[in-house]
Each structure stands twice: as C-alpha cells, then as structure tokens.
Short mmCIF file of C-alpha atoms in Angstrom, two decimals:
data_model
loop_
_atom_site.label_atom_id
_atom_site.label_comp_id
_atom_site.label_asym_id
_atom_site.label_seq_id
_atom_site.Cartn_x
_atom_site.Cartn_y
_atom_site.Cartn_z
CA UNK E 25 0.00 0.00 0.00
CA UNK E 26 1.22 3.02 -1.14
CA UNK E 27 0.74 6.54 0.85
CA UNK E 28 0.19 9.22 -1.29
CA UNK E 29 0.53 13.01 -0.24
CA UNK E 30 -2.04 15.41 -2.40
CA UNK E 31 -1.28 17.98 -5.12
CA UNK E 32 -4.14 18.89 -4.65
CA UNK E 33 -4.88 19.42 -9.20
CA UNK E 34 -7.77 16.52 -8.91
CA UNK E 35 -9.26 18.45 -5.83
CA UNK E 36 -9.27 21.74 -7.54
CA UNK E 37 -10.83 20.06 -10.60
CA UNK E 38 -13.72 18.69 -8.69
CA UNK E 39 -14.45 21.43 -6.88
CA UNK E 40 -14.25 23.83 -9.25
CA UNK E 41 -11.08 26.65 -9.21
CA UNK E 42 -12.93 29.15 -11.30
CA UNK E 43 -15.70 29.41 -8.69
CA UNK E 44 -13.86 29.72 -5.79
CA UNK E 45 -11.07 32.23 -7.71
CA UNK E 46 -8.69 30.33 -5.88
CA UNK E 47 -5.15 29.43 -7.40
CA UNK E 48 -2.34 26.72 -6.79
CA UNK E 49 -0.61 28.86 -4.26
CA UNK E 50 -3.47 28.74 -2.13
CA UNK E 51 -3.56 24.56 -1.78
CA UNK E 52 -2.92 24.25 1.76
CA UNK E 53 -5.40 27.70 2.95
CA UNK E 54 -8.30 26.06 4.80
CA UNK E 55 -9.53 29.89 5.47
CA UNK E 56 -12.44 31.19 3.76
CA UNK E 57 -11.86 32.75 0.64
CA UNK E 58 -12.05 36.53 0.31
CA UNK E 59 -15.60 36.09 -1.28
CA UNK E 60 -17.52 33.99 1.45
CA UNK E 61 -18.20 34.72 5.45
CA UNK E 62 -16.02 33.63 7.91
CA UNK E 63 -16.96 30.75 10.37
CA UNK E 64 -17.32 30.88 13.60
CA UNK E 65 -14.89 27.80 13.69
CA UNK E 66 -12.03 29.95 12.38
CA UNK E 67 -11.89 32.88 14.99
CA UNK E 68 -11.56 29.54 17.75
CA UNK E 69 -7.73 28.83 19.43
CA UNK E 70 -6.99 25.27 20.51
CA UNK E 71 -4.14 24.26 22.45
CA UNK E 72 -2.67 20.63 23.85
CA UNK E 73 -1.64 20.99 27.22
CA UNK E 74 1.69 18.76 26.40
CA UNK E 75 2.10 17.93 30.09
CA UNK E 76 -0.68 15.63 29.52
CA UNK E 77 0.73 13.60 26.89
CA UNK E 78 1.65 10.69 28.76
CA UNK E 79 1.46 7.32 27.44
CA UNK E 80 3.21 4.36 28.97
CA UNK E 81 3.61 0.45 27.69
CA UNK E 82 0.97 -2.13 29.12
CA UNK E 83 1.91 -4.08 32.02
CA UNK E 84 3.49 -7.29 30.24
CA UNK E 85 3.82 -5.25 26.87
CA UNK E 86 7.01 -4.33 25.17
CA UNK E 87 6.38 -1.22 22.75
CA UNK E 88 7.81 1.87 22.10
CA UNK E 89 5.58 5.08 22.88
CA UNK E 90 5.66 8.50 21.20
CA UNK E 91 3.91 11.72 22.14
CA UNK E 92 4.21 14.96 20.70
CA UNK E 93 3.00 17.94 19.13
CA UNK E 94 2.50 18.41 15.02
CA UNK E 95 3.05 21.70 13.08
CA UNK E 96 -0.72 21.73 12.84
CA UNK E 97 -1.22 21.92 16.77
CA UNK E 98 -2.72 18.42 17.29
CA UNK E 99 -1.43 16.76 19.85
CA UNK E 100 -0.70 12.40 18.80
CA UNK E 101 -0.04 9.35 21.12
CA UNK E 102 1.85 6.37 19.21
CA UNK E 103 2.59 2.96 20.33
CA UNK E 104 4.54 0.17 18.35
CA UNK E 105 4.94 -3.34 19.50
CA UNK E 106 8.64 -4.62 19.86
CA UNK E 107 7.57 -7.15 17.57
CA UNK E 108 5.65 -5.03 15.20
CA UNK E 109 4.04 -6.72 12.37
CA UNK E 110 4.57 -3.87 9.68
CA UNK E 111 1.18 -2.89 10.30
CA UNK E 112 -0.28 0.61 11.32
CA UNK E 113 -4.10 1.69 12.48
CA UNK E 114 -5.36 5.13 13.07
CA UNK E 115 -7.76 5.34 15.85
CA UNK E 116 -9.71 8.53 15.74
CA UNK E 117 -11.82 9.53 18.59
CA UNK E 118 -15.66 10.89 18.64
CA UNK E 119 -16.71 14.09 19.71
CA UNK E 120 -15.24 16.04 22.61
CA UNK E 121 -16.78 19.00 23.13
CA UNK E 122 -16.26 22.70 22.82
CA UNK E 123 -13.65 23.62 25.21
CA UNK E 124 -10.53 24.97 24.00
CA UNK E 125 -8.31 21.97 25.54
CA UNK E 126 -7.21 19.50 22.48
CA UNK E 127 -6.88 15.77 24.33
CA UNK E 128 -6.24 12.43 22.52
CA UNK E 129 -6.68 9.14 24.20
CA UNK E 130 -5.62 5.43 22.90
CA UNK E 131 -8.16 3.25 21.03
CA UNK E 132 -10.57 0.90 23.06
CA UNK E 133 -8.92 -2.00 21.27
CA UNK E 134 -5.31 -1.15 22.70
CA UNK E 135 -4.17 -3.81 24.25
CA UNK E 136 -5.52 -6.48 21.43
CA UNK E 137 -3.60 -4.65 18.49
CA UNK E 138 -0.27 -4.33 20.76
CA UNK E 139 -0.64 -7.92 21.89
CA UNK E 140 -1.04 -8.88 17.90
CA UNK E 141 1.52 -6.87 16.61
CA UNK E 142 -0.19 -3.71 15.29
CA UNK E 143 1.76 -0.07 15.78
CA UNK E 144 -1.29 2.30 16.55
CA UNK E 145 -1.62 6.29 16.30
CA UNK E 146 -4.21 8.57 17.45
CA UNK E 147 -4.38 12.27 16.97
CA UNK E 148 -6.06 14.92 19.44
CA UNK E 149 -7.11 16.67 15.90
CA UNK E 150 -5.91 20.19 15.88
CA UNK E 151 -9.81 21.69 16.89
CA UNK E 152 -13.01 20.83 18.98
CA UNK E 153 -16.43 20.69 17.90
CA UNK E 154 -17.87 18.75 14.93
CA UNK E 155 -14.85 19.56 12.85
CA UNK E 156 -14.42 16.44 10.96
CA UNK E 157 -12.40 18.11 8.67
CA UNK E 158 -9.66 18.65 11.01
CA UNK E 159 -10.22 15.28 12.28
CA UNK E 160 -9.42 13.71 9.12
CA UNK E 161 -6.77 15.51 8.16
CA UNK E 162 -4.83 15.38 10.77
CA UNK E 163 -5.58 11.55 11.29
CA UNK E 164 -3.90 11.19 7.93
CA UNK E 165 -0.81 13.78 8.45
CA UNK E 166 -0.12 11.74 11.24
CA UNK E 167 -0.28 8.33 9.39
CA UNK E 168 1.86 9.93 6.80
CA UNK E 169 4.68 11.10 9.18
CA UNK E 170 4.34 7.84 11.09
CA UNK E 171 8.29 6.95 10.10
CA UNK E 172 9.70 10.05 10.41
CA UNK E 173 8.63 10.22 14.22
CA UNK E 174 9.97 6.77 14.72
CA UNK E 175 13.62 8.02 13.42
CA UNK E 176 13.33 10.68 15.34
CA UNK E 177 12.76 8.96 18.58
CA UNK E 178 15.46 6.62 17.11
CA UNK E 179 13.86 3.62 15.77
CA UNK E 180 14.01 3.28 12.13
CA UNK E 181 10.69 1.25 10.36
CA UNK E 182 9.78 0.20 7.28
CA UNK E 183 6.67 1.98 5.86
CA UNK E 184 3.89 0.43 7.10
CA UNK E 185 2.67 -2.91 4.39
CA UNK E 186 -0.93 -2.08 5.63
CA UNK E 187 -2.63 0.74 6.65
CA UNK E 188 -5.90 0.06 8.34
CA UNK E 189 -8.37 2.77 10.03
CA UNK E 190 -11.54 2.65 12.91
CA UNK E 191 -12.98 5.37 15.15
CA UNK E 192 -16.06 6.10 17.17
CA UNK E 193 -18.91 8.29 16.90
CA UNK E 194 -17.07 11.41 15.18
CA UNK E 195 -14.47 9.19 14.85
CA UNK E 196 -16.49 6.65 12.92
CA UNK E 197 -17.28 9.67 10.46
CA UNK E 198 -13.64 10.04 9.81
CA UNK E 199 -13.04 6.25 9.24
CA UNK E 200 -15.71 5.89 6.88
CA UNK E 201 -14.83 9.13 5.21
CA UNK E 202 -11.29 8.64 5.02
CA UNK E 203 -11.94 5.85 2.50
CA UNK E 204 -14.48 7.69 0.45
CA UNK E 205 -13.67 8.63 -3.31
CA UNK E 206 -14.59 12.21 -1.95
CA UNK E 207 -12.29 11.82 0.21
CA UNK E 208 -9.21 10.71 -1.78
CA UNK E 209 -9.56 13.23 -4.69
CA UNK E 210 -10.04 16.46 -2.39
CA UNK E 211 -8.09 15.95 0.52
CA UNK E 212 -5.35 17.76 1.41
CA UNK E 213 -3.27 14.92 3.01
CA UNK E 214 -4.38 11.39 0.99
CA UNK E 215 -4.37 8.06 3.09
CA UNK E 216 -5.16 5.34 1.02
CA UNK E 217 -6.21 2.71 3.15
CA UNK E 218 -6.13 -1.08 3.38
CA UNK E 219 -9.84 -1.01 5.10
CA UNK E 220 -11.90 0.70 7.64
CA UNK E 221 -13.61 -0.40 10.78
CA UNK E 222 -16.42 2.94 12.20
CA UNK E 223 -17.75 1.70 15.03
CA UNK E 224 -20.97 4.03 16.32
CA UNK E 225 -20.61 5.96 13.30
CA UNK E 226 -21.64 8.84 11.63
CA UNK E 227 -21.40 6.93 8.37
CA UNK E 228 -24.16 8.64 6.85
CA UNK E 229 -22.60 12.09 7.53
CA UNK E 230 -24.70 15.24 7.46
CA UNK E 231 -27.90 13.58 7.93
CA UNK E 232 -27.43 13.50 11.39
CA UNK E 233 -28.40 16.85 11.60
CA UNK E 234 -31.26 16.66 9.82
CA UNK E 235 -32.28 13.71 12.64
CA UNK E 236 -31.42 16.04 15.34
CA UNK E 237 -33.47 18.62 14.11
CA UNK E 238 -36.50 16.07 13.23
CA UNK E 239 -36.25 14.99 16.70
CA UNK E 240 -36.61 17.95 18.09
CA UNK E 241 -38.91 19.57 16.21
CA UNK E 242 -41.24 16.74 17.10
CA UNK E 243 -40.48 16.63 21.40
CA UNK E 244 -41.81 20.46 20.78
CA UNK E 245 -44.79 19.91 18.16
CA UNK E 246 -45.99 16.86 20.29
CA UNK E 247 -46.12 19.12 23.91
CA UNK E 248 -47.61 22.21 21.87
CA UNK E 249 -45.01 24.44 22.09
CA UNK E 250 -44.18 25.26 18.64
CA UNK E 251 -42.00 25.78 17.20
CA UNK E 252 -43.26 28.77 15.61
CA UNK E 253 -39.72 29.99 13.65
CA UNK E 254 -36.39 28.62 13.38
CA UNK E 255 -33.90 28.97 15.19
CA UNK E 256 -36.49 27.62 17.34
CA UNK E 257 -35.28 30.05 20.27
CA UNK E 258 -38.69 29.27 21.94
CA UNK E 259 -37.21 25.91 22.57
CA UNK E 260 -37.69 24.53 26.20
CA UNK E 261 -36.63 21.18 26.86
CA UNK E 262 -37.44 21.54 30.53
CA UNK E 263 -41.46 22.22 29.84
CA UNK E 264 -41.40 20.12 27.20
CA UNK E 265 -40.46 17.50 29.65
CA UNK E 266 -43.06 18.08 31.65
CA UNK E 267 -45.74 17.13 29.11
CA UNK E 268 -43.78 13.90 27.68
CA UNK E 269 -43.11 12.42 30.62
CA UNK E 270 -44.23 11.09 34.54
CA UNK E 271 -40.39 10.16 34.64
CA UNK E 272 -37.39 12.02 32.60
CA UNK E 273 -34.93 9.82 31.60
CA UNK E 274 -32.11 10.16 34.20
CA UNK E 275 -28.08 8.62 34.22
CA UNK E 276 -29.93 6.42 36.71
CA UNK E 277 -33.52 5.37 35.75
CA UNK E 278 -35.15 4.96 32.77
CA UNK E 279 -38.29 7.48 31.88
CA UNK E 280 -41.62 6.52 32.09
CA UNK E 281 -43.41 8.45 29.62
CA UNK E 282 -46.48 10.07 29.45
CA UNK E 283 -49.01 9.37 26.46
CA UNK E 284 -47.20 12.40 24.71
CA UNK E 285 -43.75 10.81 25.54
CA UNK E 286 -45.47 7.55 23.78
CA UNK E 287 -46.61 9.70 20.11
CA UNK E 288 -42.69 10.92 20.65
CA UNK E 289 -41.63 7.56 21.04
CA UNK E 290 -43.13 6.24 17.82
CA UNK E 291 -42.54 9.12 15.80
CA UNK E 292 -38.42 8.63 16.78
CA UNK E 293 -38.79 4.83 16.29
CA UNK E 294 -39.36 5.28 12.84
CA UNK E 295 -36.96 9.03 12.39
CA UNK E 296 -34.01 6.71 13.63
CA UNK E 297 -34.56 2.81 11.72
CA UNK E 298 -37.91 1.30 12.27
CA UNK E 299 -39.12 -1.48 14.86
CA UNK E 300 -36.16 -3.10 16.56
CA UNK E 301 -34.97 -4.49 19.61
CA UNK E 302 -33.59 -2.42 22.20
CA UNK E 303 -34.97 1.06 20.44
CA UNK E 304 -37.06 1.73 23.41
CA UNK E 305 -35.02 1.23 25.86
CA UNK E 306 -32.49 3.94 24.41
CA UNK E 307 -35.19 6.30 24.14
CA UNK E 308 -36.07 6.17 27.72
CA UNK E 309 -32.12 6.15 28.22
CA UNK E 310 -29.97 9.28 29.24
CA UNK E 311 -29.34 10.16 25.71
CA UNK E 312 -32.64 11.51 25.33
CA UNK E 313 -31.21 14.67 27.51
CA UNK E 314 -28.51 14.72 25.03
CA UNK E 315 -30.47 14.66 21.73
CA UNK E 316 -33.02 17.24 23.70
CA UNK E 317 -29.97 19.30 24.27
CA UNK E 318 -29.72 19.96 20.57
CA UNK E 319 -33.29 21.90 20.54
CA UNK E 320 -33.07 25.28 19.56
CA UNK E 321 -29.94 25.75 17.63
CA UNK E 322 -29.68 26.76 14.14
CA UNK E 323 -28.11 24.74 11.44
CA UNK E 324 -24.72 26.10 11.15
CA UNK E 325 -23.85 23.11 13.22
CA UNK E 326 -22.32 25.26 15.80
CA UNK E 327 -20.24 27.07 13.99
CA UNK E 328 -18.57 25.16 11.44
CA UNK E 329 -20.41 25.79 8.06
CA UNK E 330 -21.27 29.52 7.64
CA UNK E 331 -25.22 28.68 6.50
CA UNK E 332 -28.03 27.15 8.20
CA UNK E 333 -27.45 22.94 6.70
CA UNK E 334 -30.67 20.81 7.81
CA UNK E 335 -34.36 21.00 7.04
CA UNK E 336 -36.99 18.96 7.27
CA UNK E 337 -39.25 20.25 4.47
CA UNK E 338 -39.17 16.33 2.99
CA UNK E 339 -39.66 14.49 6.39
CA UNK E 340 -42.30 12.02 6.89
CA UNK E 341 -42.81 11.63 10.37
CA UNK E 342 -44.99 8.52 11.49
CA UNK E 343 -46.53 7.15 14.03
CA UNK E 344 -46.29 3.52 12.98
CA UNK E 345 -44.38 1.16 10.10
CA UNK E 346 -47.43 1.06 7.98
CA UNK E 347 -46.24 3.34 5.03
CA UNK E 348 -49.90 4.71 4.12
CA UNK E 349 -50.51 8.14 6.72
CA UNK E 350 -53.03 7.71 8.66
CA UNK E 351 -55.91 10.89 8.81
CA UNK E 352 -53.92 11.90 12.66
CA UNK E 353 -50.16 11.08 10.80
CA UNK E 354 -51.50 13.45 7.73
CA UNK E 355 -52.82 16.45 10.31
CA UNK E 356 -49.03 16.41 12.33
CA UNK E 357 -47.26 16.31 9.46
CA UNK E 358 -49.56 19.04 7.38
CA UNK E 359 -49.01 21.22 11.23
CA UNK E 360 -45.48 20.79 11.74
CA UNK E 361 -43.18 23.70 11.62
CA UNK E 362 -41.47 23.22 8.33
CA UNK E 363 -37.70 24.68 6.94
CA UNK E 364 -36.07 23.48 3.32
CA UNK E 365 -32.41 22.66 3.70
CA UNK E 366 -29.64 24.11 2.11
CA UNK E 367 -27.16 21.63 0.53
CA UNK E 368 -25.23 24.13 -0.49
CA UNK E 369 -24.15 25.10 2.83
CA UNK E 370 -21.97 22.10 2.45
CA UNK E 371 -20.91 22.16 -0.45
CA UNK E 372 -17.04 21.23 -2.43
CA UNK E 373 -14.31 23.28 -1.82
CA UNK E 374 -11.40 24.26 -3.67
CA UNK E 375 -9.14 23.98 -0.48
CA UNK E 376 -9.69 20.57 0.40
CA UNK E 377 -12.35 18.43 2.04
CA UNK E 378 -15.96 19.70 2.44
CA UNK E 379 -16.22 21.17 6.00
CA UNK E 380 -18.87 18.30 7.15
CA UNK E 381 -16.99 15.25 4.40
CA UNK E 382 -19.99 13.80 3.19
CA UNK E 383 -20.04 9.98 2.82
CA UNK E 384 -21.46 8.47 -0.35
CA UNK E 385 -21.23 5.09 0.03
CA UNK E 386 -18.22 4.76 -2.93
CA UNK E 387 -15.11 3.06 -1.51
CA UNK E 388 -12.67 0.06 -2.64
CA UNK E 389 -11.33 -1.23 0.36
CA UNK E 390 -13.34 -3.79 3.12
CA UNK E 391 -15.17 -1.67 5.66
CA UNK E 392 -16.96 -3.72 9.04
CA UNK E 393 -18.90 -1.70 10.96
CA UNK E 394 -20.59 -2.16 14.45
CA UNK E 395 -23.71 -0.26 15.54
CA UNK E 396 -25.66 -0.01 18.75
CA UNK E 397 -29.45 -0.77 18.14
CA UNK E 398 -30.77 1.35 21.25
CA UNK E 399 -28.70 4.50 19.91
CA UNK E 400 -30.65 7.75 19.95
CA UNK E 401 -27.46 10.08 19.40
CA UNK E 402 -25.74 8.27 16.19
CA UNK E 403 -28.97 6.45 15.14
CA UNK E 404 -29.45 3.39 13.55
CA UNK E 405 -30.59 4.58 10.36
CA UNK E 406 -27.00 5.73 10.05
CA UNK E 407 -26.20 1.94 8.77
CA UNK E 408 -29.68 1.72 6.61
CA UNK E 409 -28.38 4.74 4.57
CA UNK E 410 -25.02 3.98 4.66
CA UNK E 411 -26.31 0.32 3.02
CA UNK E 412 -28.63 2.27 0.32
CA UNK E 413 -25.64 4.73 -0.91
CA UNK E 414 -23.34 2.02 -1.57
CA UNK E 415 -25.59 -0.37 -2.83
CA UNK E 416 -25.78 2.80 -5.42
CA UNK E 417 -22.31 3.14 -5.89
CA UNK E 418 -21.51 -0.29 -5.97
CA UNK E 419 -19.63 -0.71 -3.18
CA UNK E 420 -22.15 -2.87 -1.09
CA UNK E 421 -20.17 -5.80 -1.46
CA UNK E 422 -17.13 -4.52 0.53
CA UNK E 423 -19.87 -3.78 3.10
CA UNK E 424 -20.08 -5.78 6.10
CA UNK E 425 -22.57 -4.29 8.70
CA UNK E 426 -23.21 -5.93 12.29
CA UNK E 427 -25.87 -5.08 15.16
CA UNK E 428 -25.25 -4.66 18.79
CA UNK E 429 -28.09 -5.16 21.27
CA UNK E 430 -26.64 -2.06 23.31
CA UNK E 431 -28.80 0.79 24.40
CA UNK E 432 -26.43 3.93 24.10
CA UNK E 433 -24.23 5.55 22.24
CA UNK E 434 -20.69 3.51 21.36
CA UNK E 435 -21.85 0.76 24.00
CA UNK E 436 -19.49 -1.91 22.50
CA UNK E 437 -17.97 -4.91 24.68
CA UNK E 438 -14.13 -5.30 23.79
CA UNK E 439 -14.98 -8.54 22.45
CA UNK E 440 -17.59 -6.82 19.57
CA UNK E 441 -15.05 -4.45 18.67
CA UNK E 442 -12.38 -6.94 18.75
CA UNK E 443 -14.61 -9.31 16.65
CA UNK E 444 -14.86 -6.60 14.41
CA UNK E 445 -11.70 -5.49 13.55
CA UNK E 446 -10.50 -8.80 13.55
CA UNK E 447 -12.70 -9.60 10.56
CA UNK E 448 -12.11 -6.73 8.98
CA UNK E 449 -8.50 -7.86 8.58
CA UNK E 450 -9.12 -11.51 8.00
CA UNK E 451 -11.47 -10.10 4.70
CA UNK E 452 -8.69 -7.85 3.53
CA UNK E 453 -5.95 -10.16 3.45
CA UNK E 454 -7.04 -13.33 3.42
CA UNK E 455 -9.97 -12.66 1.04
CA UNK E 456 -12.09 -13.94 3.59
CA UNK E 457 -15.99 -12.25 3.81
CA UNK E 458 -17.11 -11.91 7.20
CA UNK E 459 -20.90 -12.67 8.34
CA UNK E 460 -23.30 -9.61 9.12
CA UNK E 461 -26.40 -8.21 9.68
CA UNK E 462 -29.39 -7.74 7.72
CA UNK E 463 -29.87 -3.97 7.26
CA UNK E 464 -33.29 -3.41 5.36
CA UNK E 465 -35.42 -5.66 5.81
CA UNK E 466 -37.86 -4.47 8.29
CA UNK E 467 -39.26 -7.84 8.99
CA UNK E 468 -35.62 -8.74 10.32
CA UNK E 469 -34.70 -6.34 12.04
CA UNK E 470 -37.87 -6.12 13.75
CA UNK E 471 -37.51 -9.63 15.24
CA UNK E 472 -36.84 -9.94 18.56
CA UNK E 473 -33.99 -11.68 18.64
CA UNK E 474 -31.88 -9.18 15.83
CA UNK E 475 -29.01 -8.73 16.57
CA UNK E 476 -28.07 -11.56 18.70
CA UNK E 477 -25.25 -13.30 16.37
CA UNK E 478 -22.51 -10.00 17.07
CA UNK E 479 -23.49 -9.55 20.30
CA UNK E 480 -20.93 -10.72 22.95
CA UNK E 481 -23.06 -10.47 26.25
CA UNK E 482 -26.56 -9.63 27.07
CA UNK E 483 -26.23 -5.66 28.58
CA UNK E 484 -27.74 -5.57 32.25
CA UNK E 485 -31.38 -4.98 32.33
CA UNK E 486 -31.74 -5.56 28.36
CA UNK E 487 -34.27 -8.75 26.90
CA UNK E 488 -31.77 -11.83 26.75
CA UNK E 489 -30.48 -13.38 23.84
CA UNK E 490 -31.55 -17.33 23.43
#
C-alpha cells in the first residue's frame, strides 16, 4: 500500500477553481476565501496541554511510545509493538466537546492490536467541535509522518505494508470518510487505506443533523409548544419535559413516559430505523437529555459551516411502520413547523475536504462496521443509509454491517469491537468475507432476537439473547 501526499490538481478540478477564484498557491489555505463569510470555527484557538501527553507500555507489553506535538497543533499518542508486524491503524476519537483543551486518548482495542503486533496512532485533531475536517486531516498527516517520528525517537521502520483505520462516533465519520472517493480526490493529506472499521458511526454524515433537528422539532410539536420559527429560540426542553413524561430519563432510571412521551416515542422509532430491539429502551435512556440538548440551535452546526445545513421540508414523520398516513399522521405532518435545507451550505471546496466530508457510500477497500441498536445520538438509520448509498455506488459488497443489542451511544464490549476489527482484517488479506447483519429488511430487524449473532453479552437490564 502506497501513501500518497495530495497535489491537490484533482481536488481543484472537482471542486471547481474558477468558482472559488482560488489558485495553486493557495492549496494548503483552509480559510475562507475573500468572497464567502467567515466561520465561527475559524476565529476559535486550541491548544494541547503537552504535560498531559503521557502514554506508557501495558503491564506485560514491550512497545515503544511516542507523544508529541504536530506543526498543525494536534497533539498524537503512538505505540509500536517490539515485535511489530509492519502494520499501522489510526484510531480517531468521537466528539469532545467545545472547550478549547485539544486531548487524545488510545483506542478501546489497545491492548488487542499491541498484543497482535499492530503499531497504533491517534491524533487529538488540531480543533473541537464537529470539525471532521480537522479530524481527518490530521488523522492522515499523522499516518503519513508515522516513520519520520519513529527516526526521530530513534527507531528506524519500514513503511507500514498495511494501513488500516476505525474510530467512534465522530471518529467513525472520519473512518468511513477517510476511505471515500470524496475523500481521496479532495483531501489535502491522501491516506489510502487497506480497510476501515467505524464503530458508532456517523457513516451517513450530514444527515445527522437533519435527525437532530426532526427529533426535536417533534419533542416540541408533540407538547404544543411550537416551534413557531427557526432557530427555534422558543425551545424549552425543561417544559417540554413536563408534558412527555411522569419520569425524565435520568443517568440512573429509565423514563416513564407520558401518552405524549409515547406519540414521541413512535414518531423517533421510525426518524431513527424502524421497529427493533432495544430502540425503546435507548429512548427512555440518558441520551434523550442529550439529543433534547440539541433543541433550539440553528443549522450552522455550531459554527462550522457559515449557513443554516438541515431541514426537514421532505420528512415524513410517522406514528407507525405502515407506510400509508393515517388521517392523525397526515394532520401532524400538514401542522409541523417546516424549513427546506440548504445543501449548499456544504458544499465542495477548492481547499480541500468539504467542511462536514460527506459519505457516499463509494469506496474500494473492506469496511466492518458495528452499531448499537438502542442508539438515539448516532442512530441506527446511520447503517440503513449507509447500506442504500453504496448499494448505489456499488460498493455494497465490501460492506459488512453488524448489530449490537446495546442501548447507548458507542456501547461496545471489547470482544464486539475486537470481533470486528478482527474480521475486517481476516477479509482484507485473506480474502475472507465476514458474516453480518441484515440492514433493510424491516421484517428482520424487527424480530426480537436481531441482533443476537454479534453480540458478545446480554447488557444488564436488556431482553436476553436465546
């Protein structure tokens, strides 16, 4: 496998130099151009506090770890085995926040890829937010200046044979995007991959916005509060508790909802992937409070596009899986506030990646991924659409998608994600197809038992697998 840094000329042809006015001298500018507004993102300082870039070999390990600081500010951990098999994965991490503190932690999977030879690196990305830009590129700068750390900390490597990369949440939209054609033509620094292993992901990109807002929209339509106009600033999550439910979902119990809370309940059953196990019990979860906590923003996704993104002018919201609306589906959805979306608030750049990389479903390499079925942050319907796009692109056939009977978000046993990666590998170098999970057909993954097969252990409280 061959690394490849970008000229950039296939980027600029995509997206178009004579629109943006920008030239060849401006390849690396991730800046706005003198013709567009400036993002909120931009005016943001980050900084890595380097005392805190400690990382230490595993009791009965013997690896070499690296931590440091690249020219782009992100701060990177790197561990490789004494007995390393040639082999490299980037781990990149989910979401973490808005503070202005950069922090990078070691993938979930550690010990299992030191213990079977794999060299590992993880970047702190050089911003916060949802700034999967950054994310990305600075996954793949480090990847790319993998060797030239190691000589400088006095071990000299081969370049790595294979290059393989997984992530959660966030970090699941920068594994699956890192291998997307998108990707590889408008990138600024090009990873080519051996294969890709999002776990939790965003692998459906941008829509999760549109969810969030859907969501929402609904908690407030369904308690009678509006919205009325958008931002919804009349937003309030705490009275809008109050009608949907006799207990809020709480770290510590699950909600009991009200006959509101049930309408709200159906209405996000079918937003976020139809009938399946384990849905209701992440509704009635904690991550309701987080998904409410998204209410009344705009669409600028806080700051990182310059132009309100999601809209749900198309939605269908329903109160059951029969397709036809019912006369009470047809009033909501004739009532409910309504805003059109604005693609083009997204749209290719001349500098590089799109700020939000869309994923298309178009890749060449294996990809496995793992997905809670109780997830109300990253939903389900993440891995439906994901399916649908490369089924369009043709790509469906490197797609290997598995369940998880887990009610939150990135609730993965080390075995699952073990399991996964695992296969991942065995498919992309032995040829070898792994087993998965039916995606679309709603009579299987309404079944009680979906999702059983990849599941390591029944999660406390949860209905049993037989």
């Amino acid at each position: 496998m061959k690394h490849v840094v970008s000229t950039r000329t296939l980027a600029l042809l995509m997206a178009g130099m004579m629109l943006s006015g920008c030239s060849d001298d401006d390849d690396n500018d991730s800046t706005p151009q003198p013709d567009e507004p400036a993002r909120a993102q931009d005016a943001r300082t980050f900084s890595v506090d380097q005392s805190k870039l400690a990382l230490e070999s595993l009791e009965d390990t013997q690896t070499d770890t690296w931590t440091g600081v690249m020219e782009s500010g992100a701060g990177y951990l790197i561990e490789v085995p004494e007995n390393w098999n040639g082999m490299l994965v980037m781990y990149a991490h989910g979401y973490r926040g808005e503070g202005s503190e950069l922090t990078v932690t070691p993938p979930s999977i550690r010990k299992w890829l030191v213990d079977n030879g794999y060299a590992w690196a993880a970047s702190s990305y050089s911003k916060n937010f949802y700034d999967v830009r950054a994310g990305l590129e600075d996954t793949n700068a480090l990847a790319l200046a993998f060797n030239d750390i190691a000589a400088q900390n006095g071990r000299t490597l081969t370049a790595p044979v294979k290059t393989y990369i997984t992530g959660h949440s966030m970090g699941g939209h920068i594994a699956a995007a890192a291998v997307e054609q998108e990707t590889l033509s408008t990138a600024n620094n090009v990873v080519s991959y051996d294969g890709s292993v999002p776990m939790c992901g965003v692998v459906a990109g941008p829509i999760e916005f549109d969810y969030l807002q859907d969501f929402t929209f609904a908690a407030q339509h369904i308690a009678g509060m509006g919205p009325t106009q958008y931002p919804n600033t009349d937003f309030d999550a705490a009275a809008i508790n109050a009608v949907l439910w006799d207990v809020v979902p709480s770290q510590t119990q699950l909600g009991v909802p009200t006959e509101q809370g049930l309408l709200l309940e159906n209405v996000v059953r079918n937003l976020s992937g139809g009938d399946r196990p384990i849905f209701e019990y992440g509704f009635r979860g904690p991550y309701y409070n987080v998904v409410m906590g998204t209410g009344g923003r705009d669409g600028k996704i806080n700051g990182i596009l310059t132009e309100d993104y999601p809209g749900n002018a198309d939605t269908v919201y329903q109160f059951d899986a029969e397709p036809a609306l019912s006369a009470e589906e047809t009033a909501f959805n004739s009532n409910i506030f309504r805003i059109d979306g604005n693609p083009e608030a997204n749209s290719l750049r001349a500098d590089g990646l799109r700020w939000v990389p869309e994923i298309s479903g178009e890749f060449t390499v294996p990809v496995v991924t793992i997905h809670g079925l109780g997830d109300l942050y990253v939903p389900f319907v993440h891995e439906q659409e994901y399916l649908r796009r490369a089924a369009a692109n043709g790509s469906d056939a490197l797609l290997v998608q598995r369940a998880i009977r887990a009610p939150g978000h990135c609730d993965f046993m080390p075995a699952e994600e073990e399991a996964a990666f695992s296969a991942m590998v065995e498919w992309e170098q032995n040829g070898v197809k792994p087993g998965g999970d039916v995606m679309l057909d709603p009579a299987v993954v309404s079944d009680p038992n979906y999702g059983c097969t990849y599941t390591s252990e029944d999660r406390p409280g949860m209905p049993v697998c037989p």
